[in-house]
């Protein structure tokens, strides 16, 4: 029904609207606004800084990007106070006209050096499972991959056994179970990568980061639909021109940033180049390695009005890997049965992983309490994996007699043959989305909500086969025909839509001098491919008792569904299962932290006990960083563990930490069985370790310096992880497992600071134009440990007694390598 108003009615309507708005207009004429951004001396935004008019109810706090907006009385002489724990307070006198908006940006100076993570900035962060990582820990970090994710590997609950990759597992989950956000934009990874050698730069550019937040479980409903962890990154918003540059034997980077004179427009951009050729030459497969990885990233923001802001985040990445193998010589086996594998190769591998990401955000802040965002993003990936490689191999038994003149030489050939591998795999993925995010702050309550629509278009063409010839026989040997050992061929197209939403309320209250924190929320999701609708409630409760000791206790629980993306849908033969359901995890996390002082220096001890009930699992096998899923919801399982971390200034003014994790994760395929050697059917195999069942993990991040020469610094990164399970490929059983050797790695870096932050140098010094500059000498894999990442299964037709038809030959990671790196900021 349509109603039309006559002319008089229209005038009365305008009069009514004017009278309704008159109080608002009059009120607006009596007030003014102060807006701006608060940063530290490194131009990093300060979160939750207080901006207030002392003695009045007018006050605000800065958001995660350091921005604030404050409504104040007009036509009055006022004093604006800006303060934050550990920084010098700033006061500013001002008088504004009615309706005027004044922009005031300030840089706060620390009153205590190197507060780092151990000085608690806000009780809100201690009350959650989110761990904020100081970005200063990235400086001078000996980082073989160049990726920010390296800093996570020493945290409790996090495991990585491949220094060439940015992938990691958390509390028994696999690589695909981790959420990564940059400025609240969900980041996608390539699909076809199967080894760390192929993997280039991760999306996150460390030179552009202002905030790192990480949760290993029990995270809020704000974060999306994955079962294990969330990494939440915020990029820096600059207030003036600056930048950084670095160059090393492994590549280089250049980052530039700046702001317009009125600060309405800001930009920060970074270019990176990485080559791992120097590292790959330490692998046992010798040949011509030619990996080249580039990316360019930019964040642009423009303030349209005091309440309106628009920003753009863009990334272009080109990752190319070209490899011509020549030979391989690997000793393996035991002292009682030492063996040697020698392979002569022909052919080559050419891989391409290009991606394009763009996201536009419109941000509206009508008041200090309300924030509204509309976000549109798109991701496009072009991936290809092409190789034809023939390997002709010899397996020999070695002389193990210590008193023999031929000790260590080959004395008997026990296998000879060839292996031809072929692949023409191509994948194109296009993912775009539209989302709305909102935040409303009221007294002690913070309400957050959001809704998102996502569309996916994926085309996957697989042509992959393997042929094995052993002593003139094709494997598997039939006696009649030549048969390929393994063949995968498929041509898949997937079009689907997802709808997700969440609402979350966070509140704090006090009773009998005890602080309480409660965060409760729920997520809803729907996928039109399998028509599955999911609800995920999540709750975190914390309390800080009024004790002499500074303790916080917390409990988090919730449902964490993981709807399949694309890789989980694929059967081992390459076909898709469109009816696959979401995997489910229920988290129970009980933990706390204790802040204390020792040797007149701050420390923080954190511990968490967790249990994860897993259901509707999709079993998988792990080979290097490639995950091959079963394509069906076959299993149930669990993960249980204990995480501990001590963080503090073991050396005055230099924060370090050590972590210890104990974990066990197993799964049970419901109704599974196998046929034994006598032809009997064996059932109820029961629970067996999942591929990520790493029972013990130790991580140490340690910083030191020479007391009399503080510009000479040392940083050590140590990782230990007990052995992971692995099983032979191309067999349907998942419970038939062995254990890899434990992973042990120590990286160390020695740095000389050529110019410190805020230092003044003489006119003739060439470094005086830089804000800071340092040079580092790094030693990767200091102890030269031969860590195993996977196994090559060499198949033969056995013609000798007690000689098996397959050998598991270890594939080792990089050896000891040295690196020189020069870093400058300006």
CSV table of C-alpha atoms in Angstrom, one decimal, residues 195-603:
chain,number,residue,atom,x,y,z
A,195,UNK,CA,56.3,-29.1,1.0
A,196,UNK,CA,58.0,-26.3,2.8
A,197,UNK,CA,60.4,-25.8,-0.2
A,198,UNK,CA,57.4,-24.7,-2.4
A,199,UNK,CA,56.0,-22.4,0.2
A,200,UNK,CA,56.8,-18.7,-0.1
A,201,UNK,CA,56.1,-15.7,2.1
A,202,UNK,CA,53.1,-15.8,4.4
A,203,UNK,CA,50.5,-13.1,4.0
A,204,UNK,CA,51.5,-11.2,7.1
A,205,UNK,CA,54.2,-8.6,6.6
A,206,UNK,CA,56.1,-8.2,10.0
A,207,UNK,CA,57.3,-4.7,9.0
A,208,UNK,CA,53.6,-3.4,9.0
A,209,UNK,CA,52.4,-5.0,12.2
A,210,UNK,CA,51.3,-3.0,15.3
A,211,UNK,CA,49.5,-5.7,17.3
A,212,UNK,CA,49.8,-9.5,17.6
A,213,UNK,CA,47.1,-11.4,19.5
A,214,UNK,CA,47.0,-15.2,19.7
A,215,UNK,CA,44.7,-17.8,21.3
A,216,UNK,CA,45.4,-21.5,21.5
A,217,UNK,CA,41.8,-22.3,22.3
A,218,UNK,CA,38.7,-21.2,24.1
A,219,UNK,CA,38.5,-18.0,22.0
A,220,UNK,CA,35.5,-15.7,21.7
A,221,UNK,CA,32.5,-16.0,19.3
A,222,UNK,CA,33.9,-12.9,17.5
A,223,UNK,CA,36.3,-15.3,15.8
A,224,UNK,CA,35.3,-17.7,13.1
A,225,UNK,CA,34.7,-21.3,12.4
A,226,UNK,CA,37.9,-23.2,13.0
A,227,UNK,CA,38.7,-25.8,15.7
A,228,UNK,CA,42.1,-24.9,17.0
A,229,UNK,CA,43.4,-21.4,17.2
A,230,UNK,CA,43.2,-17.7,16.1
A,231,UNK,CA,46.0,-15.3,15.2
A,232,UNK,CA,44.7,-11.7,15.1
A,233,UNK,CA,47.0,-9.2,13.4
A,234,UNK,CA,46.5,-5.4,13.3
A,235,UNK,CA,48.5,-3.3,10.9
A,236,UNK,CA,50.1,0.0,12.0
A,237,UNK,CA,48.5,3.4,11.1
A,238,UNK,CA,51.3,5.9,10.7
A,239,UNK,CA,51.3,9.5,11.9
A,240,UNK,CA,54.3,10.7,10.0
A,241,UNK,CA,56.7,9.7,7.2
A,242,UNK,CA,59.0,6.7,8.0
A,243,UNK,CA,60.0,3.3,6.9
A,244,UNK,CA,62.4,0.4,7.2
A,245,UNK,CA,64.6,-1.7,4.9
A,246,UNK,CA,66.5,-5.0,5.3
A,247,UNK,CA,68.8,-7.1,3.2
A,248,UNK,CA,70.3,-10.6,3.8
A,249,UNK,CA,71.5,-13.7,2.1
A,250,UNK,CA,67.8,-14.9,2.1
A,251,UNK,CA,66.2,-11.8,0.5
A,252,UNK,CA,65.2,-8.3,1.4
A,253,UNK,CA,62.4,-6.0,2.3
A,254,UNK,CA,61.4,-2.3,2.0
A,255,UNK,CA,58.6,-0.6,3.9
A,256,UNK,CA,57.3,2.9,3.6
A,257,UNK,CA,54.7,4.8,5.5
A,258,UNK,CA,53.3,8.3,6.0
A,259,UNK,CA,50.4,10.6,6.6
A,260,UNK,CA,49.1,13.8,5.2
A,261,UNK,CA,49.6,17.1,7.0
A,262,UNK,CA,46.1,17.0,8.5
A,263,UNK,CA,46.4,13.2,9.2
A,264,UNK,CA,43.2,12.5,7.3
A,265,UNK,CA,45.1,10.2,4.8
A,266,UNK,CA,47.6,7.6,5.9
A,267,UNK,CA,49.5,4.9,4.0
A,268,UNK,CA,51.8,2.0,4.8
A,269,UNK,CA,53.2,-0.3,2.2
A,270,UNK,CA,55.7,-3.1,2.1
A,271,UNK,CA,57.6,-5.0,-0.6
A,272,UNK,CA,59.4,-8.3,0.2
A,273,UNK,CA,61.6,-10.7,-1.7
A,274,UNK,CA,62.7,-14.1,-0.5
A,275,UNK,CA,64.9,-16.8,-2.0
A,276,UNK,CA,65.6,-20.0,-0.1
A,277,UNK,CA,68.2,-21.3,-2.6
A,278,UNK,CA,71.0,-21.0,-0.1
A,279,UNK,CA,69.1,-23.1,2.4
A,280,UNK,CA,67.9,-25.7,0.0
A,281,UNK,CA,71.4,-26.4,-1.1
A,282,UNK,CA,71.9,-28.0,2.3
A,283,UNK,CA,69.3,-30.7,1.6
A,284,UNK,CA,70.3,-34.2,0.6
A,285,UNK,CA,68.7,-34.0,-2.8
A,286,UNK,CA,71.3,-32.1,-4.8
A,287,UNK,CA,70.3,-30.2,-7.9
A,288,UNK,CA,69.4,-26.8,-9.3
A,289,UNK,CA,67.1,-25.0,-6.9
A,290,UNK,CA,65.5,-21.8,-8.2
A,291,UNK,CA,62.8,-20.5,-5.7
A,292,UNK,CA,61.7,-16.9,-6.0
A,293,UNK,CA,59.0,-15.4,-3.8
A,294,UNK,CA,57.7,-11.7,-4.0
A,295,UNK,CA,54.9,-9.8,-2.5
A,296,UNK,CA,53.6,-6.3,-2.2
A,297,UNK,CA,51.1,-5.1,0.4
A,298,UNK,CA,49.5,-1.8,1.2
A,299,UNK,CA,47.1,-0.3,3.7
A,300,UNK,CA,45.5,3.0,2.8
A,301,UNK,CA,43.1,4.9,5.1
A,302,UNK,CA,41.2,8.2,4.5
A,303,UNK,CA,39.0,10.0,7.0
A,304,UNK,CA,36.0,11.3,5.0
A,305,UNK,CA,34.6,13.1,8.1
A,306,UNK,CA,35.1,12.9,11.9
A,307,UNK,CA,32.7,10.0,12.0
A,308,UNK,CA,33.5,8.3,8.6
A,309,UNK,CA,36.6,6.6,7.5
A,310,UNK,CA,37.4,4.3,4.5
A,311,UNK,CA,40.4,2.0,4.2
A,312,UNK,CA,41.8,-0.4,1.7
A,313,UNK,CA,44.1,-3.4,2.3
A,314,UNK,CA,45.7,-5.0,-0.7
A,315,UNK,CA,48.2,-7.8,-1.3
A,316,UNK,CA,49.8,-9.3,-4.5
A,317,UNK,CA,52.0,-12.3,-4.1
A,318,UNK,CA,54.0,-14.2,-6.7
A,319,UNK,CA,55.6,-17.5,-5.5
A,320,UNK,CA,57.5,-19.6,-8.0
A,321,UNK,CA,59.5,-22.7,-7.4
A,322,UNK,CA,61.7,-24.4,-10.1
A,323,UNK,CA,63.7,-27.4,-9.2
A,324,UNK,CA,65.9,-29.7,-11.4
A,325,UNK,CA,67.0,-32.6,-9.2
A,326,UNK,CA,70.3,-34.4,-9.9
A,327,UNK,CA,71.3,-36.9,-7.2
A,328,UNK,CA,70.5,-38.1,-3.7
A,329,UNK,CA,72.7,-40.0,-1.3
A,330,UNK,CA,71.1,-40.9,2.1
A,331,UNK,CA,72.3,-43.3,4.8
A,332,UNK,CA,69.5,-44.7,6.9
A,333,UNK,CA,68.6,-47.8,8.9
A,334,UNK,CA,70.1,-48.9,12.2
A,335,UNK,CA,73.7,-49.8,13.4
A,336,UNK,CA,72.8,-53.5,13.1
A,337,UNK,CA,71.4,-53.0,9.6
A,338,UNK,CA,72.8,-49.8,8.0
A,339,UNK,CA,71.6,-49.0,4.5
A,340,UNK,CA,72.2,-46.5,1.8
A,341,UNK,CA,69.9,-45.0,-0.8
A,342,UNK,CA,71.4,-43.5,-4.0
A,343,UNK,CA,69.2,-41.9,-6.6
A,344,UNK,CA,70.0,-40.4,-10.0
A,345,UNK,CA,67.3,-38.1,-11.3
A,346,UNK,CA,66.1,-36.8,-14.6
A,347,UNK,CA,63.3,-34.2,-15.2
A,348,UNK,CA,62.2,-31.1,-13.3
A,349,UNK,CA,59.4,-29.5,-11.2
A,350,UNK,CA,57.8,-26.1,-11.9
A,351,UNK,CA,55.3,-24.7,-9.4
A,352,UNK,CA,53.3,-21.5,-9.2
A,353,UNK,CA,51.3,-20.1,-6.4
A,354,UNK,CA,50.1,-16.6,-7.1
A,355,UNK,CA,47.4,-14.8,-5.0
A,356,UNK,CA,45.6,-11.5,-5.0
A,357,UNK,CA,43.8,-10.1,-2.0
A,358,UNK,CA,41.8,-6.9,-1.6
A,359,UNK,CA,39.6,-5.6,1.2
A,360,UNK,CA,37.6,-2.3,1.5
A,361,UNK,CA,36.3,-1.2,4.9
A,362,UNK,CA,33.9,1.6,5.7
A,363,UNK,CA,34.0,2.6,9.3
A,364,UNK,CA,31.4,4.8,11.0
A,365,UNK,CA,31.7,6.0,14.6
A,366,UNK,CA,28.7,8.2,15.4
A,367,UNK,CA,29.7,8.4,19.1
A,368,UNK,CA,32.3,7.3,21.5
A,369,UNK,CA,30.3,4.2,22.4
A,370,UNK,CA,29.2,3.0,18.9
A,371,UNK,CA,31.4,1.7,16.1
A,372,UNK,CA,30.0,0.3,12.8
A,373,UNK,CA,31.9,-1.3,9.9
A,374,UNK,CA,31.1,-2.7,6.5
A,375,UNK,CA,33.8,-4.8,5.0
A,376,UNK,CA,34.1,-6.2,1.5
A,377,UNK,CA,36.9,-8.5,0.5
A,378,UNK,CA,38.1,-10.8,-2.3
A,379,UNK,CA,40.7,-13.4,-2.7
A,380,UNK,CA,41.9,-15.0,-6.0
A,381,UNK,CA,44.5,-17.8,-6.3
A,382,UNK,CA,46.2,-19.3,-9.3
A,383,UNK,CA,48.1,-22.5,-8.4
A,384,UNK,CA,49.9,-25.0,-10.5
A,385,UNK,CA,52.1,-28.0,-9.6
A,386,UNK,CA,53.8,-29.5,-12.6
A,387,UNK,CA,56.5,-32.1,-12.5
A,388,UNK,CA,58.0,-35.1,-14.4
A,389,UNK,CA,60.8,-36.7,-12.4
A,390,UNK,CA,62.4,-40.0,-13.0
A,391,UNK,CA,64.5,-41.4,-10.1
A,392,UNK,CA,66.7,-44.5,-10.7
A,393,UNK,CA,67.8,-45.9,-7.4
A,394,UNK,CA,70.1,-48.3,-5.7
A,395,UNK,CA,69.6,-49.6,-2.1
A,396,UNK,CA,72.8,-51.1,-0.7
A,397,UNK,CA,73.7,-52.6,2.6
A,398,UNK,CA,76.7,-51.0,4.4
A,399,UNK,CA,79.6,-52.6,6.2
A,400,UNK,CA,79.0,-52.0,9.9
A,401,UNK,CA,82.2,-53.8,11.2
A,402,UNK,CA,84.1,-51.2,13.1
A,403,UNK,CA,87.5,-52.9,12.6
A,404,UNK,CA,86.9,-53.4,8.8
A,405,UNK,CA,88.8,-51.4,6.2
A,406,UNK,CA,85.6,-51.1,4.2
A,407,UNK,CA,83.6,-49.7,7.2
A,408,UNK,CA,80.7,-47.6,5.9
A,409,UNK,CA,81.1,-48.8,2.3
A,410,UNK,CA,78.5,-50.7,0.3
A,411,UNK,CA,78.9,-54.5,0.5
A,412,UNK,CA,75.6,-55.8,-0.9
A,413,UNK,CA,72.9,-54.5,-3.3
A,414,UNK,CA,69.4,-55.3,-2.0
A,415,UNK,CA,67.3,-53.2,-4.3
A,416,UNK,CA,67.4,-51.5,-7.7
A,417,UNK,CA,64.8,-49.8,-9.7
A,418,UNK,CA,63.2,-46.6,-11.0
A,419,UNK,CA,60.3,-44.4,-9.9
A,420,UNK,CA,58.6,-42.0,-12.4
A,421,UNK,CA,56.4,-39.3,-10.9
A,422,UNK,CA,54.1,-37.1,-13.0
A,423,UNK,CA,51.7,-34.3,-12.1
A,424,UNK,CA,49.7,-31.6,-13.9
A,425,UNK,CA,47.7,-30.2,-11.1
A,426,UNK,CA,46.0,-26.8,-11.5
A,427,UNK,CA,43.7,-25.0,-9.1
A,428,UNK,CA,41.9,-21.6,-9.3
A,429,UNK,CA,40.1,-20.3,-6.3
A,430,UNK,CA,37.9,-17.2,-6.0
A,431,UNK,CA,36.5,-16.2,-2.6
A,432,UNK,CA,34.7,-13.0,-2.0
A,433,UNK,CA,32.6,-11.8,0.9
A,434,UNK,CA,30.6,-8.9,2.5
A,435,UNK,CA,30.4,-8.4,6.2
A,436,UNK,CA,29.1,-6.0,8.9
A,437,UNK,CA,30.7,-5.6,12.3
A,438,UNK,CA,29.5,-3.5,15.2
A,439,UNK,CA,30.6,-2.6,18.7
A,440,UNK,CA,28.6,-0.8,21.4
A,441,UNK,CA,30.3,0.2,24.7
A,442,UNK,CA,28.1,0.9,27.7
A,443,UNK,CA,29.7,1.4,31.2
A,444,UNK,CA,31.0,-2.0,32.0
A,445,UNK,CA,29.5,-3.8,29.0
A,446,UNK,CA,30.9,-4.2,25.5
A,447,UNK,CA,28.5,-5.7,22.9
A,448,UNK,CA,29.9,-6.9,19.6
A,449,UNK,CA,28.0,-8.4,16.7
A,450,UNK,CA,28.6,-9.3,13.1
A,451,UNK,CA,27.2,-11.0,10.0
A,452,UNK,CA,29.0,-12.2,6.9
A,453,UNK,CA,28.2,-13.6,3.5
A,454,UNK,CA,30.9,-15.5,1.5
A,455,UNK,CA,30.9,-17.0,-2.0
A,456,UNK,CA,33.4,-19.5,-3.2
A,457,UNK,CA,34.2,-20.6,-6.7
A,458,UNK,CA,36.9,-23.3,-7.0
A,459,UNK,CA,38.1,-25.2,-10.1
A,460,UNK,CA,40.5,-28.0,-9.5
A,461,UNK,CA,42.1,-30.2,-12.2
A,462,UNK,CA,44.2,-33.1,-11.0
A,463,UNK,CA,46.3,-35.4,-13.1
A,464,UNK,CA,48.9,-37.3,-11.0
A,465,UNK,CA,50.4,-40.7,-11.3
A,466,UNK,CA,53.3,-42.8,-10.1
A,467,UNK,CA,55.1,-45.7,-11.9
A,468,UNK,CA,57.5,-47.9,-10.1
A,469,UNK,CA,59.9,-50.4,-11.8
A,470,UNK,CA,62.0,-52.7,-9.6
A,471,UNK,CA,64.5,-55.1,-11.2
A,472,UNK,CA,62.5,-55.0,-14.4
A,473,UNK,CA,59.2,-55.6,-12.7
A,474,UNK,CA,56.4,-53.1,-12.5
A,475,UNK,CA,55.1,-52.6,-8.9
A,476,UNK,CA,52.5,-53.8,-8.1
A,477,UNK,CA,53.6,-56.9,-10.0
A,478,UNK,CA,50.8,-58.9,-11.6
A,479,UNK,CA,52.8,-61.1,-14.1
A,480,UNK,CA,50.5,-60.0,-16.9
A,481,UNK,CA,50.3,-56.3,-17.3
A,482,UNK,CA,52.2,-53.1,-16.5
A,483,UNK,CA,50.3,-51.3,-13.8
A,484,UNK,CA,50.7,-47.8,-12.5
A,485,UNK,CA,51.4,-47.8,-8.8
A,486,UNK,CA,49.1,-44.8,-8.1
A,487,UNK,CA,46.8,-42.7,-10.3
A,488,UNK,CA,44.7,-39.7,-9.4
A,489,UNK,CA,42.6,-37.9,-12.0
A,490,UNK,CA,39.7,-35.5,-11.5
A,491,UNK,CA,38.2,-32.3,-12.7
A,492,UNK,CA,36.2,-30.6,-10.0
A,493,UNK,CA,34.1,-27.4,-9.9
A,494,UNK,CA,32.7,-26.1,-6.7
A,495,UNK,CA,30.3,-23.1,-6.2
A,496,UNK,CA,28.9,-22.4,-2.8
A,497,UNK,CA,27.7,-19.8,-0.4
A,498,UNK,CA,28.1,-19.4,3.4
A,499,UNK,CA,26.3,-17.3,5.9
A,500,UNK,CA,27.7,-16.6,9.4
A,501,UNK,CA,26.8,-14.3,12.2
A,502,UNK,CA,27.7,-13.8,15.8
A,503,UNK,CA,26.8,-11.7,18.9
A,504,UNK,CA,28.9,-11.4,22.0
A,505,UNK,CA,28.6,-9.5,25.2
A,506,UNK,CA,31.5,-8.8,27.6
A,507,UNK,CA,30.9,-7.4,31.0
A,508,UNK,CA,33.0,-6.7,34.1
A,509,UNK,CA,31.7,-6.3,37.7
A,510,UNK,CA,33.1,-6.1,41.2
A,511,UNK,CA,32.0,-7.8,44.5
A,512,UNK,CA,33.9,-7.7,47.8
A,513,UNK,CA,36.9,-6.2,46.0
A,514,UNK,CA,37.0,-9.2,43.6
A,515,UNK,CA,36.9,-8.4,39.9
A,516,UNK,CA,34.8,-10.6,37.7
A,517,UNK,CA,34.8,-10.8,33.9
A,518,UNK,CA,32.2,-12.6,31.8
A,519,UNK,CA,32.1,-12.9,28.0
A,520,UNK,CA,29.3,-14.9,26.4
A,521,UNK,CA,28.5,-15.2,22.8
A,522,UNK,CA,27.1,-17.4,20.1
A,523,UNK,CA,27.9,-18.0,16.4
A,524,UNK,CA,25.6,-19.2,13.7
A,525,UNK,CA,26.6,-20.5,10.3
A,526,UNK,CA,25.0,-22.1,7.2
A,527,UNK,CA,26.5,-23.6,4.1
A,528,UNK,CA,24.3,-24.2,1.1
A,529,UNK,CA,26.4,-27.1,-0.2
A,530,UNK,CA,25.5,-29.5,2.5
A,531,UNK,CA,22.6,-27.5,3.9
A,532,UNK,CA,24.0,-27.7,7.4
A,533,UNK,CA,23.0,-25.1,10.0
A,534,UNK,CA,25.3,-24.7,13.1
A,535,UNK,CA,25.1,-22.9,16.4
A,536,UNK,CA,28.2,-22.4,18.5
A,537,UNK,CA,27.8,-21.0,22.0
A,538,UNK,CA,31.0,-19.8,23.8
A,539,UNK,CA,31.7,-18.5,27.3
A,540,UNK,CA,34.7,-17.2,29.2
A,541,UNK,CA,34.5,-16.4,32.9
A,542,UNK,CA,37.4,-14.9,34.9
A,543,UNK,CA,38.0,-13.5,38.4
A,544,UNK,CA,40.8,-11.6,40.0
A,545,UNK,CA,40.6,-12.0,43.8
A,546,UNK,CA,41.6,-9.3,46.2
A,547,UNK,CA,44.7,-11.1,47.3
A,548,UNK,CA,48.2,-9.9,48.2
A,549,UNK,CA,49.5,-11.9,45.2
A,550,UNK,CA,48.5,-10.8,41.7
A,551,UNK,CA,46.5,-13.8,40.4
A,552,UNK,CA,43.8,-14.2,37.8
A,553,UNK,CA,41.8,-17.4,37.2
A,554,UNK,CA,39.8,-18.1,34.1
A,555,UNK,CA,37.5,-20.8,32.6
A,556,UNK,CA,36.5,-21.0,28.9
A,557,UNK,CA,34.3,-23.4,27.1
A,558,UNK,CA,32.4,-23.6,23.9
A,559,UNK,CA,31.5,-25.3,20.7
A,560,UNK,CA,33.9,-24.9,17.8
A,561,UNK,CA,32.5,-26.3,14.5
A,562,UNK,CA,34.7,-26.4,11.4
A,563,UNK,CA,32.6,-26.6,8.2
A,564,UNK,CA,34.7,-28.1,5.4
A,565,UNK,CA,36.3,-25.8,3.0
A,566,UNK,CA,37.7,-27.5,-0.1
A,567,UNK,CA,40.5,-29.8,0.8
A,568,UNK,CA,38.4,-31.7,3.4
A,569,UNK,CA,35.8,-32.5,0.7
A,570,UNK,CA,38.3,-34.3,-1.5
A,571,UNK,CA,38.6,-38.1,-1.4
A,572,UNK,CA,42.0,-39.6,-1.8
A,573,UNK,CA,41.1,-40.4,-5.4
A,574,UNK,CA,40.4,-36.7,-6.1
A,575,UNK,CA,36.6,-36.8,-6.2
A,576,UNK,CA,34.4,-34.7,-3.9
A,577,UNK,CA,32.0,-35.5,-1.1
A,578,UNK,CA,29.4,-32.7,-1.1
A,579,UNK,CA,27.6,-34.2,1.9
A,580,UNK,CA,30.6,-33.9,4.2
A,581,UNK,CA,29.5,-32.4,7.6
A,582,UNK,CA,31.3,-30.0,9.8
A,583,UNK,CA,33.9,-31.4,12.3
A,584,UNK,CA,33.1,-30.6,15.9
A,585,UNK,CA,35.3,-29.7,18.9
A,586,UNK,CA,34.1,-28.8,22.4
A,587,UNK,CA,36.8,-26.9,24.4
A,588,UNK,CA,37.2,-26.9,28.1
A,589,UNK,CA,40.1,-24.6,29.2
A,590,UNK,CA,41.0,-23.9,32.9
A,591,UNK,CA,43.9,-21.6,33.5
A,592,UNK,CA,45.3,-18.6,35.2
A,593,UNK,CA,48.3,-16.3,35.5
A,594,UNK,CA,50.5,-15.0,38.3
A,595,UNK,CA,52.3,-11.7,38.0
A,596,UNK,CA,55.2,-11.3,40.4
A,597,UNK,CA,58.6,-9.6,40.9
A,598,UNK,CA,61.9,-11.4,41.2
A,599,UNK,CA,65.3,-9.8,41.4
A,600,UNK,CA,63.4,-6.5,41.2
A,601,UNK,CA,62.2,-7.4,37.8
A,602,UNK,CA,58.7,-8.3,36.5
A,603,UNK,CA,57.7,-11.8,35.6
